[in-house]
Coordinates of C-alpha atoms in Angstrom, one line a residue:
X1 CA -77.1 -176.7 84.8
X2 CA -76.1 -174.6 81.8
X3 CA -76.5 -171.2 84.6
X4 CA -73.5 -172.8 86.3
X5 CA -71.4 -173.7 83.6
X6 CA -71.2 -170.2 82.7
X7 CA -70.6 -169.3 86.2
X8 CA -67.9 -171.6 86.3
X9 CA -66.5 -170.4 83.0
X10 CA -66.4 -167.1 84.1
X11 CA -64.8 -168.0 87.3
X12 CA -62.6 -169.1 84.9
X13 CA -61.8 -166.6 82.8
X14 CA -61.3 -164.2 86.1
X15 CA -59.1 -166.4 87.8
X16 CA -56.3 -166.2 85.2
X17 CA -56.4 -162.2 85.6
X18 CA -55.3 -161.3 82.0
X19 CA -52.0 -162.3 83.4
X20 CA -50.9 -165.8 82.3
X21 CA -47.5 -166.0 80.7
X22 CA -47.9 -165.4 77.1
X23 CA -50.8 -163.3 77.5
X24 CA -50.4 -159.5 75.7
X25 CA -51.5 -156.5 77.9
X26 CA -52.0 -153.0 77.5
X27 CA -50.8 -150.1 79.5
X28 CA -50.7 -146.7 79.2
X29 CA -49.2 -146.1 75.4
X30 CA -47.6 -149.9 74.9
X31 CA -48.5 -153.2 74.6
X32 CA -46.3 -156.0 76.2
X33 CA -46.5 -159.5 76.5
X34 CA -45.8 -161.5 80.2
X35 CA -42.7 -163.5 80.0
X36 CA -43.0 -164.4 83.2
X37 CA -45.8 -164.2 86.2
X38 CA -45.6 -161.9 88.9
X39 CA -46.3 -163.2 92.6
X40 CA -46.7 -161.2 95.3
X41 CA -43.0 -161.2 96.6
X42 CA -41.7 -161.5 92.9
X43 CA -42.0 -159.4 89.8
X44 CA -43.0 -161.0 86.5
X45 CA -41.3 -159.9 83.3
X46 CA -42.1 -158.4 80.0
X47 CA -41.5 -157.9 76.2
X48 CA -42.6 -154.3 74.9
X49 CA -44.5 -155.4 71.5
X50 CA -45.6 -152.1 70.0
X51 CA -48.3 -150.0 71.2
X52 CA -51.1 -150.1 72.6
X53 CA -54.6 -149.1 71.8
X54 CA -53.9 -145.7 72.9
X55 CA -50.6 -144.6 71.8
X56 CA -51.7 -146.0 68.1
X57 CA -54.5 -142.9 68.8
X58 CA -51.8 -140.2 68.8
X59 CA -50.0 -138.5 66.4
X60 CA -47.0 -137.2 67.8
X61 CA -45.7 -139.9 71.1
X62 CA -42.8 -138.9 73.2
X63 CA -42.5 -142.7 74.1
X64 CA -41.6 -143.3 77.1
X65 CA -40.2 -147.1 78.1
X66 CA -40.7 -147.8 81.8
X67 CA -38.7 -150.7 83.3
X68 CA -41.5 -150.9 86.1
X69 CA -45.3 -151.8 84.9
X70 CA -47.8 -152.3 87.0
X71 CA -50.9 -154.2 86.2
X72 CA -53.2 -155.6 87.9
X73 CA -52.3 -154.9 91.1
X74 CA -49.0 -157.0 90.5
X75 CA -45.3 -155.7 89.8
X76 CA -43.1 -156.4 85.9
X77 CA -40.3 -155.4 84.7
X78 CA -39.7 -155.0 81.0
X79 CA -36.6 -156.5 79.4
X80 CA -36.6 -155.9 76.2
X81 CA -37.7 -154.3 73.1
X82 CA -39.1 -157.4 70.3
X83 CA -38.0 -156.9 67.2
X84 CA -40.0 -154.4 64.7
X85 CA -42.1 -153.4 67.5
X86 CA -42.8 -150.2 66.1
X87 CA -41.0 -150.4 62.8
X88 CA -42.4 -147.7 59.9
X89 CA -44.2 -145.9 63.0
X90 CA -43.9 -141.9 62.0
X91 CA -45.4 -140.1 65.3
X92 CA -42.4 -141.5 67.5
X93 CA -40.7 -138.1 68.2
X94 CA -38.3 -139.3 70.8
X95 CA -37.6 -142.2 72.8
X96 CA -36.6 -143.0 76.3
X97 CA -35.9 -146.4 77.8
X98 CA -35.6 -146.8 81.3
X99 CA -32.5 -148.1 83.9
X100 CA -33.1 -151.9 83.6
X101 CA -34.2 -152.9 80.0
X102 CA -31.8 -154.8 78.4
X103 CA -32.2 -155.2 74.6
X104 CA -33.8 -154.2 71.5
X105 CA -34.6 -156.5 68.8
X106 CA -33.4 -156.1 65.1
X107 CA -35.5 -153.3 63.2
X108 CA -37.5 -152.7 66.7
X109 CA -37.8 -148.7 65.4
X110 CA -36.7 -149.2 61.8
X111 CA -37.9 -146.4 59.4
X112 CA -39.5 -144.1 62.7
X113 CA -39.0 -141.1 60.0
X114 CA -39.8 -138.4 62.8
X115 CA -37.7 -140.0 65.4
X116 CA -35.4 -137.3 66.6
X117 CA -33.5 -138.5 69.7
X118 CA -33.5 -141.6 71.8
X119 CA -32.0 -142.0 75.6
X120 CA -30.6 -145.5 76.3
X121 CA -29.5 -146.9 79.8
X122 CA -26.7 -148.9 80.4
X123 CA -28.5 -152.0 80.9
X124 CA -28.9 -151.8 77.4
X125 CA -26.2 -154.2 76.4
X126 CA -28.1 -155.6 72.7
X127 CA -29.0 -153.5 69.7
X128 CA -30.4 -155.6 67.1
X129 CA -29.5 -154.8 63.5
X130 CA -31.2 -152.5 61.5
X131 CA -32.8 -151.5 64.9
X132 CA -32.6 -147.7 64.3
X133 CA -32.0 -147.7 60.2
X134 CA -33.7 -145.5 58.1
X135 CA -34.7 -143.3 61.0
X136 CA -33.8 -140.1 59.1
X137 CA -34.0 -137.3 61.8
X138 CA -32.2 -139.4 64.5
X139 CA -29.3 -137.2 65.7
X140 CA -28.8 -137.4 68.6
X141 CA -28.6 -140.7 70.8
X142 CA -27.6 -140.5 74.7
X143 CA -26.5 -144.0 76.0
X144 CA -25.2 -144.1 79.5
X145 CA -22.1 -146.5 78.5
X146 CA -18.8 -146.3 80.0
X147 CA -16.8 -148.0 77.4
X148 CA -19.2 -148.8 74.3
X149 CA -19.1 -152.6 75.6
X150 CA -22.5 -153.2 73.3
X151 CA -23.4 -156.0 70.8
X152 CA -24.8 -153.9 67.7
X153 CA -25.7 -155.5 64.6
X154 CA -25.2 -154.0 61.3
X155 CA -26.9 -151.1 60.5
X156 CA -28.5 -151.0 64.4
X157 CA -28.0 -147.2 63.9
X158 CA -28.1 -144.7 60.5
X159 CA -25.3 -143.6 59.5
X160 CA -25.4 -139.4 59.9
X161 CA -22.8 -137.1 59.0
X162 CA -24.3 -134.8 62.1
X163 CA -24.9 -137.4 64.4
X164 CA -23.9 -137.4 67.4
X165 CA -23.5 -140.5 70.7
X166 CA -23.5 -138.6 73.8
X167 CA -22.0 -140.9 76.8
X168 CA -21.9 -139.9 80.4
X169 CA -19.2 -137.5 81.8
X170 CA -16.4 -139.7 83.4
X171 CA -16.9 -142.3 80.2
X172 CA -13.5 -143.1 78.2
X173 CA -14.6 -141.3 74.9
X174 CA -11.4 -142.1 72.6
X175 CA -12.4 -145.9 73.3
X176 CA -16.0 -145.3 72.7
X177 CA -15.3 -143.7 69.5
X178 CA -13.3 -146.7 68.2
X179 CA -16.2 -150.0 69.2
X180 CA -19.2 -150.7 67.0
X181 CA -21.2 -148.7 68.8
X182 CA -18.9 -145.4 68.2
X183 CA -18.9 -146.1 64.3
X184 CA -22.1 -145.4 64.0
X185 CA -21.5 -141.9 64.5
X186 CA -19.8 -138.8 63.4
X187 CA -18.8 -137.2 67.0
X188 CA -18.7 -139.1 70.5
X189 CA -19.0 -136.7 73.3
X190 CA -19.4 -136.1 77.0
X191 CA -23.0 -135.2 78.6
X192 CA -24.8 -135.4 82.1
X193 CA -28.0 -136.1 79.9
X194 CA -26.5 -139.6 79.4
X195 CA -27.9 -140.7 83.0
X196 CA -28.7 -144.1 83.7
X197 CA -31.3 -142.6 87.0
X198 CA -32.1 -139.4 88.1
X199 CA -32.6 -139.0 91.5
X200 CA -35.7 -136.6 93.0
X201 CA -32.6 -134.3 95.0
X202 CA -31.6 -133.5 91.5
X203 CA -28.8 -136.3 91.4
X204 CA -27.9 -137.9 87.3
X205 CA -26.1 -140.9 87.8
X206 CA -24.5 -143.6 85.6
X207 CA -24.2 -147.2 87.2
X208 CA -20.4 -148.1 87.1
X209 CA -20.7 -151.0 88.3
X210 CA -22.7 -154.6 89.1
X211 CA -21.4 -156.7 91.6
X212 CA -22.5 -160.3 92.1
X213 CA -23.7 -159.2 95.7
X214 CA -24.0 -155.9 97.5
X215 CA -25.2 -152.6 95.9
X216 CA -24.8 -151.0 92.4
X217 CA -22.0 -148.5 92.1
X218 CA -22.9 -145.5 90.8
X219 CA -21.1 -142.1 89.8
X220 CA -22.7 -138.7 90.2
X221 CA -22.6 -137.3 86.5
X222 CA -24.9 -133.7 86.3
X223 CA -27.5 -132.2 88.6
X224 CA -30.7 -131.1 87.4
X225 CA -32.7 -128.8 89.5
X226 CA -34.3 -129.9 92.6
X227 CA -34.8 -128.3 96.2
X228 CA -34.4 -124.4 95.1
X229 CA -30.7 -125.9 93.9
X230 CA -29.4 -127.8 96.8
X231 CA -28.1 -130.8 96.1
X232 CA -27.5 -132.9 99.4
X233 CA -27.0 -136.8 97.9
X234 CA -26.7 -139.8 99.9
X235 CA -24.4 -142.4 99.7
X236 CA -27.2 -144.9 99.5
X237 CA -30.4 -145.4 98.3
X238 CA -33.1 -148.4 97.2
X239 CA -35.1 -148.2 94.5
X240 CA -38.6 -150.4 95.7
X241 CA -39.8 -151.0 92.5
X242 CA -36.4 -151.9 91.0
X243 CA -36.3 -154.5 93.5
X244 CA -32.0 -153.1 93.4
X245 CA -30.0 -151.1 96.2
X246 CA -27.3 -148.8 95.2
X247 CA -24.2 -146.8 96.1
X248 CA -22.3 -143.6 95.2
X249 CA -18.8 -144.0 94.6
X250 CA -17.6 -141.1 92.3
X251 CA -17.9 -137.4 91.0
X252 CA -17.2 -137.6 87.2
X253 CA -14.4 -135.5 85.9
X254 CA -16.4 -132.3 85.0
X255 CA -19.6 -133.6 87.0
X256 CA -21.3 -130.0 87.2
X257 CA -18.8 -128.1 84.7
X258 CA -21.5 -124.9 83.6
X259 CA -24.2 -125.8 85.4
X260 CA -26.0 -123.4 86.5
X261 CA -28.6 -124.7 88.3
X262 CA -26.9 -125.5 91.3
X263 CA -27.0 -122.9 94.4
X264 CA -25.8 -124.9 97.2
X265 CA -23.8 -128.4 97.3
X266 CA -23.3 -130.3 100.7
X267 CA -21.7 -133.9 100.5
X268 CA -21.2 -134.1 104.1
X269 CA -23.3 -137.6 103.6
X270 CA -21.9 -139.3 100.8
X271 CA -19.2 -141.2 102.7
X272 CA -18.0 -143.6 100.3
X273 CA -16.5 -141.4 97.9
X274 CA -12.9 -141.4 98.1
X275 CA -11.8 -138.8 95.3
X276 CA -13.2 -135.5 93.8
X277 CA -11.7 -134.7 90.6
X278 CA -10.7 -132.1 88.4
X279 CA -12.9 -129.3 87.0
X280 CA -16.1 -130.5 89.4
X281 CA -17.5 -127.1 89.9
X282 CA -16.2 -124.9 87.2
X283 CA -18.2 -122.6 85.7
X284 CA -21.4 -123.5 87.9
X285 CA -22.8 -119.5 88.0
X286 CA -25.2 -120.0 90.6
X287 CA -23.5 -122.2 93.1
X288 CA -23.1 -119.7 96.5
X289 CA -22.3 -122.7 99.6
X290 CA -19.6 -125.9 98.4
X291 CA -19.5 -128.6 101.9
X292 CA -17.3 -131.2 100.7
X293 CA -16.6 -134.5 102.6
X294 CA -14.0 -136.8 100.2
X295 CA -10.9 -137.8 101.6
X296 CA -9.1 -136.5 98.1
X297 CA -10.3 -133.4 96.7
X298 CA -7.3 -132.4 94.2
X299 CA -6.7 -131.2 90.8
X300 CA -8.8 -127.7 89.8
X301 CA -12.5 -128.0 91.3
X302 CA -13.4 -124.4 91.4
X303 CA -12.8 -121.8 88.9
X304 CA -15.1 -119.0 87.2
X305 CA -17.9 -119.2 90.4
X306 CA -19.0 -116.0 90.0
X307 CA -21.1 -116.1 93.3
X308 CA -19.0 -118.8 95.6
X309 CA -18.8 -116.9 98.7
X310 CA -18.3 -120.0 101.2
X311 CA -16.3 -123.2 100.7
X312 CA -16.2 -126.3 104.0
X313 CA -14.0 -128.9 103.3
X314 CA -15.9 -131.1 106.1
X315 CA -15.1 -134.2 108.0
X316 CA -13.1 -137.1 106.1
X317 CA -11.1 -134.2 104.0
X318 CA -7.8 -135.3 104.0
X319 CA -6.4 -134.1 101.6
X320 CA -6.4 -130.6 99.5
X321 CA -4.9 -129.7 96.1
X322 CA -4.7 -126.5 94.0
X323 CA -8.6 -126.8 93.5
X324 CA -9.5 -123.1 93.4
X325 CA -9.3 -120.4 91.2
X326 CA -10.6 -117.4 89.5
X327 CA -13.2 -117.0 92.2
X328 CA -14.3 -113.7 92.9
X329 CA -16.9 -113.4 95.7
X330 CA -15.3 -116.3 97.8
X331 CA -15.1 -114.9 101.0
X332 CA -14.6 -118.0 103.7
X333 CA -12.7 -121.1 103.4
X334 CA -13.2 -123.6 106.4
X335 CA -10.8 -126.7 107.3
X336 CA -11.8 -129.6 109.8
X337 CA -10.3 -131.7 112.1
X338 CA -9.4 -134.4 109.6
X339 CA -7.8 -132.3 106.8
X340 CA -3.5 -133.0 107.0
X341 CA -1.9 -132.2 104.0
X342 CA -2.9 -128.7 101.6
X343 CA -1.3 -127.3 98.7
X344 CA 0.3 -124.1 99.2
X345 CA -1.7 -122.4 96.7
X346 CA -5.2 -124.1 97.3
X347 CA -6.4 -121.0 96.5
X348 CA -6.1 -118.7 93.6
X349 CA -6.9 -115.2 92.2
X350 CA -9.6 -115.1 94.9
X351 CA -9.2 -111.2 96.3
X352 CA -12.4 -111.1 98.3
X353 CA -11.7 -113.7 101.0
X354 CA -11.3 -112.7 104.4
X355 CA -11.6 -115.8 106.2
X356 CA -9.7 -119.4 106.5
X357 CA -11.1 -121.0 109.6
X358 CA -9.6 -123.9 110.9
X359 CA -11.1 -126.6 113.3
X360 CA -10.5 -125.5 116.7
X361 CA -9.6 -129.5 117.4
X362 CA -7.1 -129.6 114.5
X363 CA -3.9 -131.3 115.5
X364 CA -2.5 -130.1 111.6
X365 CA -3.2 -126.5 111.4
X366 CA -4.4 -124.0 113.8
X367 CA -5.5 -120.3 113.4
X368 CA -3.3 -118.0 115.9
X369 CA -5.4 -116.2 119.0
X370 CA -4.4 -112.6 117.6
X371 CA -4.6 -112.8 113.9
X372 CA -7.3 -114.6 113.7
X373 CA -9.3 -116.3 110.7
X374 CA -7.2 -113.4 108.9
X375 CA -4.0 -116.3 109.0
X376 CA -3.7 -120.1 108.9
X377 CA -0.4 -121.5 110.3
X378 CA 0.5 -125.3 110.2
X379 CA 1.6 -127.2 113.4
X380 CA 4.6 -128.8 112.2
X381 CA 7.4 -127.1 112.1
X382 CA 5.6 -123.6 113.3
X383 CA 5.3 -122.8 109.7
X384 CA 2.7 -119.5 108.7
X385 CA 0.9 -121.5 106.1
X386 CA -1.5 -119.0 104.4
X387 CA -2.4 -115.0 104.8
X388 CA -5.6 -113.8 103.3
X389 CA -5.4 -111.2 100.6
X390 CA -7.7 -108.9 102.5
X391 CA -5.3 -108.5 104.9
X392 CA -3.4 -105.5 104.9
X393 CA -1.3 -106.3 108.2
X394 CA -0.6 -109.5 110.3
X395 CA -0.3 -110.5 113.7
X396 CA 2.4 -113.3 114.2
X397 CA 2.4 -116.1 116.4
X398 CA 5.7 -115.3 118.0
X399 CA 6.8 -118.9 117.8
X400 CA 6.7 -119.0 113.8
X401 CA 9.9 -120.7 112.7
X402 CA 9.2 -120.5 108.8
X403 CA 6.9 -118.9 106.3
X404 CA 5.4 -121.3 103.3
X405 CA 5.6 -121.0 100.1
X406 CA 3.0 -118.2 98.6
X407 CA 1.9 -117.5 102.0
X408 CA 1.4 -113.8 101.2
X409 CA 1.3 -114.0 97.1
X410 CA -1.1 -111.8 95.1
X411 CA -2.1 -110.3 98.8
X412 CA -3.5 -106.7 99.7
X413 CA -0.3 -106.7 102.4
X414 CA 0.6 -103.3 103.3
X415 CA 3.4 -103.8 106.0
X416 CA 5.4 -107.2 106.9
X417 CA 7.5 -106.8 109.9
X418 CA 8.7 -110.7 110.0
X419 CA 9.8 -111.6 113.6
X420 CA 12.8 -112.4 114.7
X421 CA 13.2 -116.0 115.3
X422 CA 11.7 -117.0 111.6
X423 CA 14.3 -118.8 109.7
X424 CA 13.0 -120.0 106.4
X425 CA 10.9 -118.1 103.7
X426 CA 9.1 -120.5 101.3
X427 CA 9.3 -119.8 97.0
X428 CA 7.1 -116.8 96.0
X429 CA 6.1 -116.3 99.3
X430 CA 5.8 -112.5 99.4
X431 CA 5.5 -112.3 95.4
X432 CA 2.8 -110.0 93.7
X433 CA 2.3 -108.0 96.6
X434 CA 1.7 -104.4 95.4
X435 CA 0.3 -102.6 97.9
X436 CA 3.4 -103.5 100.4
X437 CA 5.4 -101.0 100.9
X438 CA 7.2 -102.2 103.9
X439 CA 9.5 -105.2 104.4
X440 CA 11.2 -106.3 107.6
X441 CA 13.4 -109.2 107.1
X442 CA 15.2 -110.8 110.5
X443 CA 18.5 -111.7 110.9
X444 CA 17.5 -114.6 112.1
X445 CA 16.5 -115.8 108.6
X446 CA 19.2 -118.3 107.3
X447 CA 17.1 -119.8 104.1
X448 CA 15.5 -117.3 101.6
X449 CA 13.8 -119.3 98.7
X450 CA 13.9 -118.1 94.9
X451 CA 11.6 -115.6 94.1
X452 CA 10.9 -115.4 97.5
X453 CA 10.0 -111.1 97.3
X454 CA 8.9 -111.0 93.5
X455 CA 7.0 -108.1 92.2
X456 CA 6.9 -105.8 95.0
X457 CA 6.2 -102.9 92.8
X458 CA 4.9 -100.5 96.0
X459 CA 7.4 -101.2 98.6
X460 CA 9.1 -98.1 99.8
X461 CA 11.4 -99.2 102.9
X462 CA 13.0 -102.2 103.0
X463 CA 14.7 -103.3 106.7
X464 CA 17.3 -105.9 106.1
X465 CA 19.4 -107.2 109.4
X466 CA 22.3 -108.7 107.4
X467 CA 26.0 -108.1 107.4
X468 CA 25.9 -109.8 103.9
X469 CA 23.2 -110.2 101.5
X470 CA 21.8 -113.8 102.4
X471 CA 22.1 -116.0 98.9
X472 CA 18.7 -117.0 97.9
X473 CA 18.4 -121.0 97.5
X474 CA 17.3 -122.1 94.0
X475 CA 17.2 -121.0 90.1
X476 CA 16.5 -117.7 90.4
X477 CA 17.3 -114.6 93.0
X478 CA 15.2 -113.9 95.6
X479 CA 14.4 -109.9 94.5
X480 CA 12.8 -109.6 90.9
X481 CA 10.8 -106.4 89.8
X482 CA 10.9 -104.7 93.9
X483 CA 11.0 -101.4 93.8
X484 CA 14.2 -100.0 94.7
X485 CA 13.8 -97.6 97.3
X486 CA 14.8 -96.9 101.0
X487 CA 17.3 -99.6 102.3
X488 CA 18.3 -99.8 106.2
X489 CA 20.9 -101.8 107.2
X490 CA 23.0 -102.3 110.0
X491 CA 25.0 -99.6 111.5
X492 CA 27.9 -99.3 108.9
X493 CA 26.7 -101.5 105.9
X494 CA 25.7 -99.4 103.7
X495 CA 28.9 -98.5 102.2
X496 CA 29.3 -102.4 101.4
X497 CA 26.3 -102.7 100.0
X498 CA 26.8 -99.6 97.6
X499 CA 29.9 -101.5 96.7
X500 CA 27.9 -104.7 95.2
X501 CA 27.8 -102.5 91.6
X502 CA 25.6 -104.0 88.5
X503 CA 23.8 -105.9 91.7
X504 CA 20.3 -105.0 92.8
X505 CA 21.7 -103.9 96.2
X506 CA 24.1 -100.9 94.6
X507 CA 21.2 -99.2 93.1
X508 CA 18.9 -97.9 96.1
X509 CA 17.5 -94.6 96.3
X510 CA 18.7 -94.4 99.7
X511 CA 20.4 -96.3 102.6
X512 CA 20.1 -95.7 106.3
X513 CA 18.2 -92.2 105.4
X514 CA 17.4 -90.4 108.4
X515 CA 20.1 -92.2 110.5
X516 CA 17.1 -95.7 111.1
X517 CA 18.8 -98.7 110.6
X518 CA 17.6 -101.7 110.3
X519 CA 16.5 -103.7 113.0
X520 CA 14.8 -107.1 114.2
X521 CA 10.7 -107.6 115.4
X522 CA 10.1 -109.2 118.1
X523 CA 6.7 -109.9 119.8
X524 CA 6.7 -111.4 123.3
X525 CA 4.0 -113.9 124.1
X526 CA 1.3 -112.6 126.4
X527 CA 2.6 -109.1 126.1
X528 CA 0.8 -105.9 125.0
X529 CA 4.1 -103.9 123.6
X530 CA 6.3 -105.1 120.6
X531 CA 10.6 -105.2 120.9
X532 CA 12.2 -103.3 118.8
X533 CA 16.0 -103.9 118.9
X534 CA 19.4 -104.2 116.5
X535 CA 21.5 -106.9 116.1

């Protein structure tokens, strides 16, 4: 009889499974106790009390705070840090508490005298008072908040003339700076570190938002290496454990600014992202390939991309501002069917590229049959949109009606013979040319924008079909700093021209030399031979 009473108290004793609520267990370096039980559709919860047989063993503990425990071959998650948990604990070197926990209790790591800097998530919405006093060496605290919406008793942090609260790129920092939280410290600044998840493709990310249903919204903050440096995120992904779903819906301001550890980007499967903002890729050394898929991509997104040799603004581009610059090696720049409205100067300072290819199905913009990727015109309006600077002569589409602003500017243009029918040229947009050293304008041309021919310091022969210099429509003249060399005009204009003294026009070198005159271009569609004929 006694035999199976102590089989039956065993039986017991096994059937609770060291898992009853209010039961303390041990994992790894920390001890918790079960708030509630686990099932096996349903994860229990926990309270971190301290640690655990083990991590007491060690002298120096980079504690680590998961938000998913497994024990006993069931699933918790841990919501909070008790109070005083490891209060006067001196081998704490750092801390970092997963997506998920929620609060920490009031002196939960009061007096940790070796504690140096702690990571919090933005489920972290509680900081009990004097949770983080007397922690002499605590400098540095990452917490993934957006606006420093936390409820922190007094004294939660030390007060640290060097101290400083790093919150996640895209966060409003002057508001930060002025909550409890921000008070705390000396300087509130801007950092990828301060991730709520990062993602095995490399991906930091702060949750932006919890909606009652659907996914969590996320922005994409910093990249840490993964994949030899591509970086290929999706707009959706589950976390099992989590027992949560979650979307990207953003690129923070400044989301890679110097990084260098990114070789290739391609966001051709993040679809829900509807803006890419300023200073995205600046200064990322590394980065070679950019495939870009946000309707807006505006503001300045490249600049100082030492090795950028190919940018692809994909399907569901829309829209392109003035996002590059100071781009050396860029060599190709590729447009799909979708893209509809670009900035003039989407480019900048980039003197290597020798390609803009446009989508062969593009109902916007279209690359002409004889120029080539060399030239980008748009379809309204007939307008050449873009040359690149490699380019040291042009083939035109013969039905080109106007030329865009900066089409040519800071280009490697040698010769310009502008055919006759084009009858508008855009501001600046044969400006800072100066290897050109000859200009053919049409008489055909009825519009000439200010500064339209600006710093034409090479150009030798200028061909100019008026009777009367055509008045150039805004602040300034058309002709600033061009060389004043050979002008042809029409048969018997120079003597006019001469006559235009303390103008620009009376002080040539020489008109008509040679008996040429000026003349218009023409090139007839289909043909092999170019027109040459005066008007």
């Amino acid at each position: 009889m006694k035999k199976i009473f102590i089989v039956l108290f065993l039986a017991l004793i096994a059937s609770k499974a060291w898992a009853a609520v209010g039961d303390y267990i041990q994992v790894d370096n920390l001890k918790y106790k079960i708030l509630t039980e686990a099932t096996s559709s349903t994860a229990g919860t926990l309270s971190v009390y301290g640690l655990s047989d083990t991590g007491k063993a060690k002298t120096s503990l980079a504690l680590n705070v998961p938000y998913v425990v497994s024990y006993n071959n069931k699933v918790y998650h841990v919501k909070e840090i008790v109070g005083s948990s490891f209060v006067n604990n001196s081998a704490i070197t750092s801390l970092y508490l997963r997506y998920g926990i929620e609060s920490i209790g009031s002196a939960a790591f009061n007096n940790c005298t070796n504690l140096a800097t702690v990571h919090l998530p933005s489920t972290v919405t509680s900081v009990g008072a004097s949770a983080f006093d007397y922690c002499s060496k605590l400098l540095i605290v990452d917490f993934c908040t957006m606006a420093g919406n936390v409820t922190c008793g007094s004294k939660a942090f030390p007060s640290n003339s060097s101290s400083i609260l790093y919150c996640p790129k895209g966060a409003d920092k002057a508001a930060i700076k002025k909550t409890t939280l921000g008070s705390f410290f000396s300087t509130v600044s801007l950092a990828s570190s301060a991730c709520d998840i990062t993602l095995s493709n490399g991906a930091q990310l702060a949750v932006t938002k919890v909606p009652a249903t659907g996914n969590r919204e996320c922005a994409i903050i910093g990249y840490t290496k993964a994949n030899d440096g591509l970086f290929k995120p999706s707009s959706n992904f589950t976390l099992t454990n989590y027992g949560m779903s979650f979307s990207i819906k953003s690129i923070a301001t400044n989301a890679f600014y110097g990084n260098s550890e990114l070789v290739e980007v391609d966001f051709s499967n993040l679809q829900n992202i509807d803006t890419i903002k300023g200073e995205t890729f600046v200064a990322c050394t590394n980065l070679t390939k950019a495939t870009l898929s946000s309707p807006t991509i505006n503001s300045l997104v490249f600049q100082n991309t030492p090795k950028l040799e190919t940018i692809v603004y994909g399907y569901g581009v829309k829209t392109v501002g003035t996002v590059i610059k100071d781009c050396e090696s860029l060599k190709t720049i590729e447009f799909s069917q979708t893209v509809d409205n670009i900035s003039n100067c989407f480019f900048d300072n980039c003197p290597a590229v020798t390609q803009i290819k446009v989508a062969s199905n593009s109902p916007y913009f279209y690359n002409y049959s004889k120029s080539g990727t060399s030239a980008m015109y748009k379809t309204e309006g007939k307008q050449l949109f873009k040359v690149v600077p490699t380019a040291e002569t042009i083939e035109w589409d013969p039905s080109c009606l106007s030329i865009a602003h900066q089409a040519f500017a800071n280009g490697n243009i040698k010769e310009i013979l502008i055919p006759y029918g084009v009858k508008e040229i855009g501001y600046s947009a044969i400006s800072k040319c100066s290897k050109l050293t000859t200009l053919l304008i049409p008489s055909s041309s009825t519009l000439i924008s200010s500064n339209a021919f600006f710093q034409l310091s090479g150009l030798q022969n200028l061909y100019y079909n008026f009777e009367k210099p055509l008045m150039a429509q805004g602040s300034t003249g058309c002709w600033e700093e061009v060389n004043n060399k050979n002008l042809y005009l029409p048969y018997g204009k120079p003597s006019y021209y001469k006559g235009l003294y303390g103008s620009w026009w009376s002080e040539f070198d020489s008109y008509n030399s040679n008996g040429m005159v000026a003349y218009d271009y023409h090139e007839v569609a289909g043909a092999n031979n170019n027109y040459y004929y005066t008007i």
